[in-house]
């Protein structure tokens, strides 16, 4: 049995448990717990004049009702602004329960606790809130106009404004370069609002024993929820535990923390001395969980006869919804990742993030990149059309060349560090994609078109992650890391890393993620960072354990550690496999004992072997046991890349849009598990097709979300997703020991740009707005 598993398509270890109904999610916990429900605002913008709970007090099974006035000062204060930034001059966050004013439909106003959810909802229905409706601000243009304010103390509704500019090699600004360019174009692009729809909504379960608080949350960042809850409830951090059990999808919405419920449910558990839980229903998810994507982009570009971009000026208006708990990460990513794999002569980007009376905007899979790629790739297509050139050739003209890495784009990325690409081969990637989709042989016809799109994705952002590895006396390897899992295959990938580093069968490796009892320091799962940051931390921890194991085994085998290797769970002398010792025995020897618990541990007791009189049982500077802990903190992000192409057909009568073929070439550095990467890409493409053709959040002028159910919010079925052809390119990252880059968001990023280009090719009509429906395409036909 091989133990060199890095790079192998190992079947996912978690699948048998999850696919046979043995998963354990938040709602599976607390069968006897009290249950919370919330009265949520029916208005997009209103002043709270009075709350009358009297009619609800007689509901059988009612335990408690809380409004903002019932909350202690520390609990009732505004939720934290997680990522401050100098450009975020007017950051605003919500209170856990609304105080005085509600600013979007779905904002929580009252929390009810009862013996079950049905009774809690009954009580909610009887609570009367007297609202004074205020004029809502809906849509980017209305927000930017500033006649009505979402927050009375935020002038013009502008929460943030940021300009970054990279001059030309001659030192000229982008606007100067564009004015002097041989050719110029100017146009507007729109991306509408959408949102993630994980199978499992958010959920919280809390238990207080008088001293310690244990919280289970369906979160992407258990350690950060722990710190936020401890701060809000004024508890010492060691007395708070947060565990992310099985999490049924995240896609970014569960990286926000703390959600109001993550503070209120634990607080109620402490006040009532009972277990309390809350599980989000689907309507709550639509109207109270975060959205993303909404932007308007104004583009001016100057270029030469070959299509080389000499100057690019992009002005972005970004809809941030009612609050900014996650800062301005999304528009920062849009403005920096917009550059893609290209050398732009001079670049100026300006964004303004405005408040609207809609659900807050935080990262959703892709996190600002789909908007940026839509901008850049539509620009490339318009240049090609203007010059009458092949769209692929125009991109090739502008590519960063393989010998130019590391390539500094001259900007500051979302992690506050330089935007420097570490490695890549974009011309080769384009050649692979063209062959995969049959670009040169494609014959356009009536209502049949082809499109492509390229992107670069910053992955593996810091500041750090850690890994702990322990080998026990039964030869099992126990791996833990602080970040969480939502279906990505971490249990398998991290086990592959450990099995390869330690030379043990993967069946002997177990992995725990997202449990602060096992690992207390972490950042979280987002930005395609798990394999890069936790993966490298686990590898470094394994190398510590391996070094110690070889040192102990060398004493037992009377050999030099440099002459030893580990394979199939045995430490052996290289070239003499019979001279070996099991890792399980090494683990026993690493832990000198006074007492024996079984035959194996008896080998480590004080009279089992002659003692060395001149040294202690545990050597100076060492710890008992065969285990190690290490952290990986990246100097900056790694930059994965990819290119997608699609062939679409449009119905000449109904304008229905069908994706016929889809191809992806992707580079995430060294592949740990090609099958899992492929799965991530396929899932991302499906999500991207949803975002391009189906999924959108539609608000009316009153700030009401008019499609807040699966009756009206469309998602693609398997029948709408074509077979996805993939190829992989590996340009290892020089920035980390494993040479890996992230892959989790790759599939979704360029899809809207690709499908827009293919529809434009099929119809001969400019496509400047996404998503697009058949009715909209029909109207564009005129």
XYZ file of C-alpha atoms in Angstrom:
782
model
C 0.000 0.000 0.000
C 1.444 3.349 -1.036
C 1.642 6.185 1.461
C 2.795 8.760 -1.120
C -0.667 10.146 -1.705
C -0.020 13.797 -2.569
C -1.385 14.325 -6.071
C -3.552 11.193 -6.136
C -7.340 11.205 -6.799
C -8.158 9.664 -3.420
C -11.864 9.041 -2.767
C -13.270 11.461 -0.201
C -13.095 10.057 3.313
C -16.116 12.049 4.498
C -18.523 10.851 1.800
C -19.682 7.525 3.304
C -20.754 9.333 6.471
C -22.384 12.310 4.772
C -24.099 10.402 1.965
C -25.652 7.828 4.289
C -27.279 10.398 6.557
C -24.709 10.130 9.328
C -23.736 13.806 9.189
C -24.317 15.866 12.304
C -25.482 19.439 11.760
C -26.487 22.179 14.204
C -30.172 21.345 13.995
C -29.403 17.738 14.981
C -28.240 19.011 18.373
C -30.266 20.006 21.417
C -33.324 17.792 21.088
C -34.577 19.111 24.427
C -33.305 22.651 23.969
C -35.433 25.749 24.092
C -35.915 27.271 20.653
C -35.595 30.871 19.511
C -37.503 32.685 16.774
C -37.396 36.305 15.651
C -39.801 39.066 14.798
C -38.234 40.675 11.734
C -38.963 44.010 10.152
C -41.513 44.024 7.315
C -40.249 47.478 6.297
C -37.083 48.442 4.451
C -36.774 51.678 6.388
C -38.827 52.650 9.431
C -38.647 54.105 12.895
C -39.710 51.844 15.767
C -42.250 53.756 17.858
C -43.418 51.003 20.195
C -43.311 47.230 20.745
C -46.315 45.606 22.409
C -45.696 42.017 23.550
C -48.746 41.673 25.801
C -50.793 39.470 23.453
C -47.925 36.966 23.233
C -47.524 36.489 26.984
C -50.298 33.908 27.210
C -48.872 31.584 24.573
C -48.386 28.153 26.117
C -44.728 27.203 26.178
C -43.454 30.783 26.003
C -40.283 31.225 28.052
C -38.971 34.716 27.254
C -39.310 37.737 24.973
C -36.435 40.162 24.422
C -36.204 43.527 22.668
C -33.140 45.747 22.371
C -34.071 47.462 25.646
C -33.770 44.124 27.476
C -30.189 43.563 26.404
C -27.233 44.467 28.643
C -25.132 47.321 27.279
C -22.325 45.022 26.127
C -24.727 42.688 24.313
C -26.858 45.436 22.784
C -24.053 47.518 21.302
C -23.542 47.516 17.499
C -21.921 44.378 16.118
C -18.202 44.683 15.310
C -16.875 46.118 12.079
C -14.606 43.192 11.313
C -12.231 44.647 8.733
C -11.593 48.380 9.204
C -9.958 50.281 6.348
C -8.850 53.919 6.029
C -11.123 54.350 3.011
C -14.147 53.109 4.979
C -14.825 56.499 6.483
C -18.422 55.797 7.504
C -18.579 52.146 8.475
C -21.863 51.132 10.095
C -23.035 47.851 11.638
C -26.359 46.676 13.029
C -27.385 46.103 16.640
C -28.211 42.472 17.491
C -31.826 43.608 17.825
C -32.915 46.795 16.079
C -32.658 49.961 18.123
C -34.929 52.852 17.090
C -34.644 52.313 13.304
C -34.804 49.324 10.966
C -32.860 49.579 7.708
C -33.854 46.539 5.680
C -36.668 44.038 5.459
C -35.704 41.101 7.669
C -33.731 42.994 10.297
C -34.357 41.311 13.703
C -36.438 43.360 16.145
C -37.597 40.910 18.844
C -36.293 37.522 19.994
C -38.761 34.988 21.384
C -37.735 31.822 23.260
C -40.201 28.976 23.729
C -40.277 25.231 24.256
C -40.461 24.595 20.506
C -40.225 26.557 17.255
C -43.945 26.355 16.504
C -44.868 28.022 19.790
C -42.096 30.586 19.382
C -43.452 31.504 15.933
C -46.979 31.726 17.367
C -45.744 34.224 19.943
C -43.881 36.210 17.272
C -47.100 36.533 15.290
C -48.867 38.107 18.284
C -46.234 40.784 18.953
C -47.225 44.177 17.594
C -44.523 46.577 16.483
C -45.620 50.133 15.740
C -43.486 51.413 12.854
C -43.262 54.868 11.340
C -42.342 54.076 7.712
C -39.496 56.126 6.226
C -38.604 56.508 2.568
C -36.341 53.620 1.545
C -33.230 53.962 -0.595
C -33.214 51.208 -3.224
C -30.817 50.911 -6.147
C -27.367 52.303 -6.765
C -28.420 55.425 -8.626
C -30.887 56.461 -5.915
C -28.295 55.831 -3.217
C -25.644 57.837 -5.057
C -28.073 60.705 -5.575
C -28.157 61.041 -1.782
C -31.520 62.788 -1.482
C -32.625 60.242 1.124
C -30.193 58.797 3.671
C -29.990 55.229 4.942
C -28.020 56.424 7.976
C -28.734 59.974 9.058
C -25.064 60.568 9.880
C -23.642 59.270 6.567
C -23.583 62.093 3.980
C -24.622 61.053 0.502
C -24.921 57.414 1.667
C -21.207 57.023 0.932
C -19.596 54.553 3.283
C -16.270 54.311 1.482
C -14.336 55.832 -1.396
C -10.998 54.565 -2.686
C -8.777 55.374 -5.647
C -5.769 53.301 -6.691
C -3.671 54.245 -9.680
C -0.714 52.587 -11.387
C 1.049 54.945 -13.826
C 2.487 53.955 -17.196
C 6.194 53.076 -17.474
C 6.715 56.711 -18.567
C 5.024 57.923 -15.399
C 1.792 59.103 -17.032
C -1.603 58.602 -15.432
C -4.223 56.347 -17.004
C -6.445 59.233 -18.090
C -3.550 60.977 -19.845
C -2.583 57.752 -21.597
C -6.161 57.100 -22.741
C -6.502 60.591 -24.179
C -3.344 60.087 -26.235
C -4.129 56.496 -27.327
C -4.769 55.642 -31.013
C -8.161 54.155 -30.129
C -10.536 54.619 -27.199
C -13.809 53.116 -26.044
C -16.176 54.043 -23.226
C -19.112 52.013 -21.929
C -21.152 51.016 -18.880
C -21.517 47.532 -17.353
C -23.989 46.277 -14.748
C -23.925 43.245 -12.451
C -27.071 42.652 -10.429
C -27.396 41.446 -6.849
C -27.434 37.725 -6.042
C -26.813 35.503 -3.030
C -25.601 32.079 -1.975
C -28.122 29.371 -1.149
C -26.393 26.687 0.946
C -28.392 23.538 1.600
C -28.156 24.292 5.322
C -29.023 27.763 6.518
C -27.344 29.391 9.479
C -27.860 27.886 12.917
C -26.696 28.259 16.532
C -26.945 26.018 19.591
C -25.628 27.111 23.003
C -25.212 25.462 26.403
C -24.092 27.187 29.618
C -23.115 25.208 32.715
C -22.565 28.213 34.989
C -18.868 28.436 34.202
C -18.299 27.410 30.599
C -20.186 28.252 27.438
C -20.275 25.788 24.545
C -21.605 27.047 21.217
C -22.214 25.086 18.045
C -22.562 27.302 14.987
C -22.903 26.650 11.273
C -20.001 28.959 10.587
C -16.912 29.302 8.410
C -14.837 30.656 11.297
C -15.342 28.993 14.674
C -12.321 30.589 16.361
C -13.442 34.094 15.409
C -16.991 33.418 16.569
C -15.463 32.284 19.849
C -13.570 35.559 20.286
C -16.594 37.634 19.269
C -18.943 35.814 21.668
C -16.440 36.027 24.534
C -16.085 39.778 23.948
C -19.833 40.413 23.660
C -20.716 38.356 26.744
C -17.695 39.487 28.781
C -16.433 35.941 29.297
C -12.797 34.818 29.634
C -11.799 33.216 26.337
C -10.789 29.862 27.924
C -14.372 29.512 29.186
C -15.875 29.676 25.688
C -15.844 26.825 23.192
C -17.162 27.101 19.637
C -17.574 24.094 17.399
C -18.548 23.991 13.747
C -20.086 20.534 13.292
C -20.893 19.342 9.783
C -21.757 22.484 7.835
C -24.056 22.164 4.848
C -22.384 24.710 2.605
C -21.084 28.197 3.265
C -20.112 30.058 0.074
C -19.129 33.142 2.093
C -22.391 33.938 3.866
C -21.186 32.058 6.958
C -17.852 33.887 7.164
C -19.666 36.905 8.643
C -19.481 36.880 12.431
C -20.942 37.318 14.788
C -24.369 37.256 13.268
C -26.951 38.653 15.711
C -28.102 35.125 16.524
C -24.552 34.049 17.418
C -24.612 36.612 20.246
C -28.267 36.417 21.257
C -28.695 32.635 21.472
C -25.659 32.116 23.768
C -26.731 35.101 25.875
C -30.233 33.644 26.260
C -28.742 30.279 27.252
C -26.764 32.015 30.013
C -29.725 34.074 31.235
C -32.187 31.168 31.213
C -29.793 28.457 32.364
C -31.082 26.192 29.572
C -29.845 25.014 26.206
C -31.140 27.300 23.453
C -31.010 26.808 19.694
C -32.072 28.578 16.533
C -32.136 27.353 12.948
C -32.666 29.705 10.052
C -35.633 28.996 7.798
C -35.412 29.623 4.075
C -37.308 32.925 4.038
C -35.027 34.221 6.800
C -32.074 33.311 4.633
C -33.452 35.329 1.723
C -34.270 38.465 3.701
C -31.766 38.446 6.573
C -28.554 36.751 5.378
C -25.962 38.550 3.276
C -26.105 39.107 -0.490
C -23.442 40.161 -3.026
C -22.540 41.110 -6.620
C -24.439 44.438 -7.217
C -22.213 46.944 -9.081
C -22.295 49.544 -11.847
C -19.013 50.021 -13.731
C -18.054 52.876 -16.053
C -15.078 51.963 -18.253
C -12.753 53.962 -20.490
C -9.929 52.191 -22.286
C -7.198 53.291 -24.676
C -5.414 50.797 -26.930
C -3.192 50.487 -30.003
C -3.691 48.824 -33.405
C -2.690 45.418 -32.019
C -5.248 45.627 -29.230
C -2.645 46.244 -26.551
C -4.219 48.082 -23.606
C -2.319 51.315 -23.023
C -4.589 52.787 -20.359
C -7.656 51.653 -18.408
C -9.892 53.806 -16.213
C -12.699 52.104 -14.270
C -15.164 53.808 -11.930
C -17.231 51.447 -9.780
C -20.389 52.121 -7.815
C -20.807 49.324 -5.280
C -24.011 48.472 -3.398
C -23.134 47.631 0.201
C -26.676 47.204 1.490
C -27.618 48.574 4.892
C -24.430 47.753 6.828
C -20.695 47.103 6.360
C -19.748 44.412 8.919
C -17.140 42.886 6.594
C -15.646 46.184 5.538
C -14.962 46.913 1.874
C -13.211 43.679 0.961
C -15.563 42.969 -1.974
C -14.944 46.202 -3.950
C -11.225 46.047 -3.096
C -11.066 42.586 -4.659
C -13.055 43.749 -7.694
C -10.761 46.702 -8.289
C -7.522 44.739 -7.931
C -8.434 41.356 -9.457
C -9.958 43.147 -12.439
C -6.476 43.243 -13.987
C -6.499 39.487 -14.560
C -3.540 37.934 -16.411
C -2.798 41.140 -18.304
C -0.151 43.853 -18.429
C -2.057 47.097 -18.455
C -0.018 50.128 -19.500
C -1.609 52.468 -16.946
C -4.507 51.737 -14.657
C -6.790 53.887 -12.561
C -9.664 52.458 -10.530
C -12.042 54.320 -8.284
C -14.859 52.837 -6.282
C -17.601 54.315 -4.137
C -19.467 52.000 -1.766
C -22.946 53.269 -0.946
C -25.596 52.241 1.562
C -29.059 51.094 0.481
C -32.067 49.851 2.443
C -31.409 46.258 1.449
C -29.689 43.263 3.029
C -26.017 43.863 3.769
C -23.426 42.778 1.200
C -20.520 40.538 2.173
C -18.434 38.012 0.187
C -20.199 35.323 -1.844
C -18.164 32.657 -3.647
C -15.905 34.602 -5.980
C -16.084 37.630 -3.666
C -15.876 40.578 -6.046
C -13.926 38.705 -8.718
C -16.882 37.865 -11.003
C -17.606 41.595 -11.253
C -13.972 42.453 -11.983
C -13.571 39.684 -14.559
C -16.816 40.717 -16.244
C -15.370 44.205 -16.614
C -11.969 43.151 -17.949
C -13.177 40.413 -20.265
C -15.987 42.519 -21.737
C -13.308 45.162 -22.360
C -11.115 42.655 -24.210
C -14.073 41.532 -26.334
C -15.007 45.118 -27.226
C -11.426 45.885 -28.255
C -11.370 42.800 -30.473
C -14.692 43.696 -32.064
C -13.587 47.299 -32.676
C -10.361 46.171 -34.359
C -11.889 43.169 -36.149
C -9.458 40.824 -34.426
C -9.815 37.360 -32.918
C -10.816 37.692 -29.265
C -8.215 35.135 -28.162
C -5.460 36.962 -30.034
C -6.224 40.258 -28.283
C -5.907 38.528 -24.936
C -2.644 36.860 -25.979
C -1.248 40.276 -26.918
C -1.828 41.571 -23.394
C -0.687 38.533 -21.363
C 2.031 38.642 -18.736
C 4.727 36.295 -20.078
C 5.998 33.244 -18.144
C 9.476 34.745 -17.736
C 8.069 37.891 -16.083
C 7.109 36.229 -12.782
C 7.006 37.312 -10.051
C 4.949 40.115 -11.588
C 4.110 43.204 -9.533
C 0.821 44.826 -10.531
C 1.692 47.829 -8.377
C -1.431 47.698 -6.220
C -2.434 46.705 -2.690
C -4.537 43.528 -2.426
C -7.270 42.591 0.069
C -4.712 41.358 2.617
C -2.997 44.758 2.722
C 0.011 43.337 0.884
C 1.414 43.962 -2.603
C -0.471 42.497 -5.570
C 2.425 40.381 -6.839
C 1.665 37.306 -8.962
C 3.895 34.411 -7.927
C 3.803 32.087 -10.958
C 1.837 31.172 -14.075
C 1.924 30.426 -17.799
C -1.008 32.243 -19.361
C -0.115 31.746 -23.063
C 0.085 27.990 -22.576
C -3.194 28.013 -20.664
C -4.892 29.779 -23.577
C -3.522 27.233 -26.049
C -4.872 24.399 -23.907
C -8.293 26.051 -23.682
C -8.534 26.698 -27.405
C -7.741 23.053 -28.107
C -10.202 21.857 -25.465
C -13.180 23.861 -26.791
C -12.181 23.747 -30.463
C -11.856 27.528 -30.744
C -10.112 27.665 -34.117
C -12.511 25.166 -35.697
C -15.726 26.650 -34.337
C -18.218 27.566 -37.018
C -20.571 30.310 -35.814
C -24.135 30.076 -37.000
C -27.482 31.667 -36.449
C -28.167 31.696 -32.701
C -24.968 29.800 -31.891
C -21.939 31.483 -30.368
C -18.698 30.959 -28.474
C -17.068 32.981 -25.712
C -14.058 32.827 -23.441
C -12.820 34.508 -20.296
C -9.592 34.634 -18.309
C -8.944 35.414 -14.672
C -6.358 35.443 -11.918
C -7.460 34.673 -8.371
C -5.625 35.714 -5.232
C -5.732 32.712 -2.888
C -4.290 31.627 0.428
C -4.478 35.010 2.144
C -3.059 35.287 5.661
C -2.497 36.086 8.323
C -1.987 32.435 9.346
C -3.347 28.975 10.104
C -2.013 26.222 12.298
C -1.884 22.466 12.418
C -1.487 19.924 15.211
C -0.449 16.335 14.553
C -0.313 13.512 17.079
C 0.632 9.858 16.619
C -0.822 7.674 19.358
C 0.317 4.313 20.623
C -2.068 2.475 18.295
C -0.280 3.993 15.303
C -3.126 6.334 14.407
C -2.419 9.875 13.258
C -4.711 12.599 14.576
C -4.680 15.906 12.696
C -6.451 19.066 13.781
C -6.635 22.560 12.356
C -8.705 25.546 13.342
C -10.377 26.477 10.092
C -13.729 24.929 9.265
C -15.125 22.696 6.530
C -18.310 23.157 4.510
C -17.982 20.318 2.031
C -14.630 21.078 0.381
C -13.051 17.707 1.207
C -10.664 18.932 3.902
C -10.875 15.641 5.777
C -9.431 13.913 2.705
C -6.941 16.513 1.502
C -5.388 17.145 4.905
C -5.199 13.377 5.481
C -3.379 13.009 2.156
C -0.830 15.610 3.222
C -0.273 13.928 6.591
C -0.112 10.426 5.110
C 2.473 11.523 2.569
C 4.600 13.481 5.044
C 4.550 10.744 7.705
C 4.558 7.662 5.494
C 1.385 6.147 6.936
C -1.715 4.673 5.263
C -4.452 7.272 4.849
C -6.864 4.959 6.637
C -4.865 5.568 9.811
C -5.303 9.372 9.610
C -8.227 11.252 11.144
C -8.832 14.981 10.713
C -10.762 17.445 12.895
C -11.524 20.991 11.767
C -13.382 23.937 13.277
C -13.353 22.799 16.918
C -11.799 25.316 19.303
C -11.347 22.548 21.874
C -8.835 20.933 19.536
C -7.272 24.033 18.009
C -7.831 27.496 19.387
C -6.030 29.758 16.922
C -7.267 30.156 13.365
C -8.660 32.654 10.896
C -11.292 30.804 8.894
C -12.320 29.218 5.638
C -12.681 31.740 2.812
C -10.720 33.112 -0.161
C -9.615 29.658 -1.371
C -7.118 29.490 1.477
C -7.524 26.152 3.271
C -5.098 24.021 1.252
C -2.538 26.818 1.068
C -2.513 27.965 4.671
C -3.774 25.044 6.779
C -2.316 22.509 4.341
C 1.168 23.950 4.714
C 0.770 24.297 8.492
C -0.166 20.613 8.732
C 2.775 19.654 6.525
C 5.169 21.645 8.745
C 3.712 20.058 11.883
C 4.106 16.612 10.298
C 7.747 17.361 9.543
C 8.342 18.164 13.213
C 6.741 14.873 14.197
C 8.678 12.980 11.553
C 11.979 14.436 12.730
C 11.244 13.416 16.318
C 10.079 9.953 15.266
C 13.277 9.332 13.339
C 15.362 10.517 16.273
C 13.620 8.159 18.724
C 13.638 5.276 16.266
C 17.343 5.825 15.618
C 18.056 5.166 19.308
C 15.962 2.009 19.259
C 17.517 0.718 16.013
C 21.025 1.935 16.863
C 21.151 3.801 13.575
C 21.721 7.335 12.353
C 18.453 9.291 11.838
C 19.616 10.281 8.361
C 19.682 6.603 7.383
C 16.016 6.082 8.263
C 12.795 6.457 6.320
C 9.099 5.873 7.063
C 6.782 3.855 4.841
C 3.489 2.078 5.539
C 3.688 3.056 9.190
C 7.137 1.524 9.740
C 10.407 3.347 10.452
C 13.118 1.386 8.674
C 16.754 1.604 7.741
C 17.072 2.616 4.093
C 18.150 -0.423 2.118
C 17.411 -2.783 5.009
C 13.605 -2.911 5.382
C 13.758 -5.724 7.949
C 15.538 -3.396 10.360
C 12.423 -1.514 11.331
C 10.163 -0.386 14.140
C 6.441 0.480 13.929
C 5.472 4.116 14.359
C 3.082 2.945 17.067
C 6.049 1.702 19.081
C 7.917 4.952 18.470
C 4.877 6.778 19.860
C 5.032 4.589 22.969
C 8.738 5.228 23.436
C 8.145 8.978 23.050
C 6.056 8.992 26.217
C 7.947 7.565 29.237
C 5.399 6.123 31.683
C 5.194 5.127 35.318
C 2.115 2.960 34.710
C 1.268 0.347 32.102
C -2.230 0.294 30.586
C -1.735 -2.508 28.051
C 1.036 -4.629 26.559
C 2.179 -1.855 24.255
C 2.462 0.865 26.896
C 4.344 -1.530 29.166
C 7.293 -1.029 26.810
C 7.572 2.600 27.946
C 7.495 2.084 31.726
C 10.452 2.885 33.968
C 11.719 -0.689 34.429
C 11.116 -1.875 30.848
C 14.680 -1.119 29.782
C 17.904 -0.026 31.443
C 17.790 3.689 32.187
C 20.449 6.067 30.893
C 21.892 7.457 34.140
C 23.160 10.706 32.593
C 19.983 12.005 30.974
C 16.336 12.482 32.030
C 13.505 10.324 30.644
C 12.269 13.318 28.625
C 15.176 15.051 26.950
C 15.765 18.722 27.660
C 13.801 20.935 25.273
C 11.388 18.164 24.321
C 7.863 17.221 25.351
C 6.453 13.758 25.986
C 4.487 12.159 23.186
C 4.905 11.988 19.438
C 3.171 15.154 18.376
C 3.880 18.535 16.881
C 2.255 21.882 16.240
C 3.209 24.490 13.684
C 1.818 27.524 11.910
C 2.090 28.821 8.395
C 1.901 32.567 7.787
C 2.179 33.522 4.097
C 4.269 36.507 3.095
C 1.515 37.328 0.579
C -1.198 35.626 -1.442
C -0.614 32.989 -4.057
C -2.284 33.638 -7.409
C -4.125 30.824 -9.116
C -5.459 31.349 -12.624
C -7.871 29.880 -15.104
C -9.525 30.259 -18.452
C -13.057 29.192 -19.406
C -14.852 28.868 -22.721
C -18.468 28.082 -23.594
C -20.648 27.425 -26.597
C -24.254 28.581 -26.270
C -27.372 28.307 -28.374
C -30.252 30.789 -28.223
C -33.758 29.921 -29.334
C -34.810 32.163 -32.260
C -38.413 32.374 -31.021
C -38.326 32.209 -27.219
C -34.791 33.598 -26.692
C -34.096 30.729 -24.289
C -30.371 30.404 -23.652
C -28.761 26.970 -23.503
C -25.129 26.255 -22.641
C -24.073 23.471 -25.008
C -20.422 22.966 -24.055
C -18.208 24.276 -21.299
C -14.437 23.960 -20.955
C -12.052 24.953 -18.154
C -8.278 25.080 -17.889
C -7.108 25.756 -14.360
C -3.810 26.279 -12.545
C -3.779 25.968 -8.754
C -0.130 25.006 -8.466
C 0.591 21.457 -7.323
C -2.583 19.386 -7.176
C -3.122 17.608 -3.870
C -6.210 15.712 -5.060
C -7.159 16.219 -8.741
C -10.603 14.684 -8.228
C -11.507 17.138 -5.476
C -10.213 20.084 -7.520
C -12.318 18.865 -10.434
C -15.355 18.696 -8.172
C -14.742 22.227 -6.955
C -14.524 23.474 -10.532
C -17.671 21.654 -11.623
C -19.641 22.998 -8.659
C -18.323 26.488 -9.272
C -19.263 26.436 -12.952
C -22.790 25.319 -12.037
C -22.995 28.195 -9.556
C -21.630 30.563 -12.181
C -24.220 29.489 -14.747
C -26.843 30.150 -12.089
C -25.423 33.628 -11.560
C -25.287 34.334 -15.289
C -28.720 33.113 -16.328
C -30.982 32.608 -13.327
C -30.098 33.908 -9.868
C -30.836 37.497 -8.921
C -32.295 39.300 -5.935
C -35.024 41.674 -7.098
C -36.106 44.560 -4.855
C -39.046 46.810 -5.650
C -39.109 50.557 -4.987
C -40.348 49.912 -1.444
C -37.312 47.779 -0.578
C -39.342 44.545 -0.629
C -37.520 41.479 -1.948
C -40.123 40.280 -4.445
C -38.604 36.847 -5.126
C -37.784 35.660 -1.604
C -38.573 31.987 -2.165
C -37.583 29.152 -4.457
C -40.908 29.674 -6.241
C -39.416 32.836 -7.734
C -35.647 32.751 -7.159
C -34.405 30.511 -9.960
C -31.492 28.117 -9.635
C -30.188 25.783 -12.342
C -31.030 22.094 -12.225
C -28.644 19.407 -13.417
C -30.473 19.631 -16.757
C -29.171 23.194 -17.228
C -25.517 22.261 -16.641
C -23.622 20.819 -19.624
C -20.765 18.337 -19.346
C -17.710 20.280 -18.170
C -14.406 19.482 -19.844
C -11.323 20.297 -17.778
C -7.566 20.390 -18.096
C -5.018 21.276 -15.429
C -1.801 23.229 -15.624
C 0.580 23.113 -12.666
C 2.888 26.068 -12.070
C 3.960 25.515 -8.451
C 3.955 28.506 -6.145
C 7.427 29.397 -4.869
C 5.858 31.007 -1.790
C 4.983 27.918 0.279
C 6.556 24.533 1.044
C 3.885 22.514 -0.788
C 3.835 24.720 -3.896
C 0.034 24.886 -3.854
C -2.514 27.570 -4.674
C -6.236 27.717 -3.903
C -9.038 26.259 -6.020
C -12.321 26.693 -4.157
C -13.730 29.689 -6.046
C -12.165 29.057 -9.445
C -15.186 27.598 -11.187
C -17.547 30.498 -10.558
C -15.386 33.542 -11.271
C -15.463 34.108 -15.074
C -18.746 32.411 -15.996
C -20.885 35.528 -16.461
C -18.219 37.069 -18.692
C -17.894 33.889 -20.748
C -21.627 33.409 -21.277
C -22.159 37.102 -22.067
C -19.496 36.831 -24.754
C -21.027 33.673 -26.198
C -24.542 35.189 -26.305
C -23.142 38.316 -27.953
C -21.424 36.128 -30.537
C -24.645 34.201 -31.196
C -26.942 37.214 -31.375
C -24.785 40.076 -32.603
C -26.196 42.188 -29.753
C -24.085 43.901 -27.087
C -24.447 42.232 -23.682
C -23.445 44.698 -20.987
C -25.603 43.534 -18.108
C -25.759 40.225 -16.211
C -27.550 38.065 -15.315
C -29.646 37.876 -18.453
C -33.024 36.173 -18.852
C -34.793 35.043 -22.046
C -37.261 37.927 -21.701
C -34.407 40.439 -21.452
C -32.661 38.921 -24.467
C -35.942 39.053 -26.398
C -36.285 42.748 -25.563
C -32.685 43.419 -26.629
C -33.493 41.914 -30.011
C -35.933 44.783 -30.460
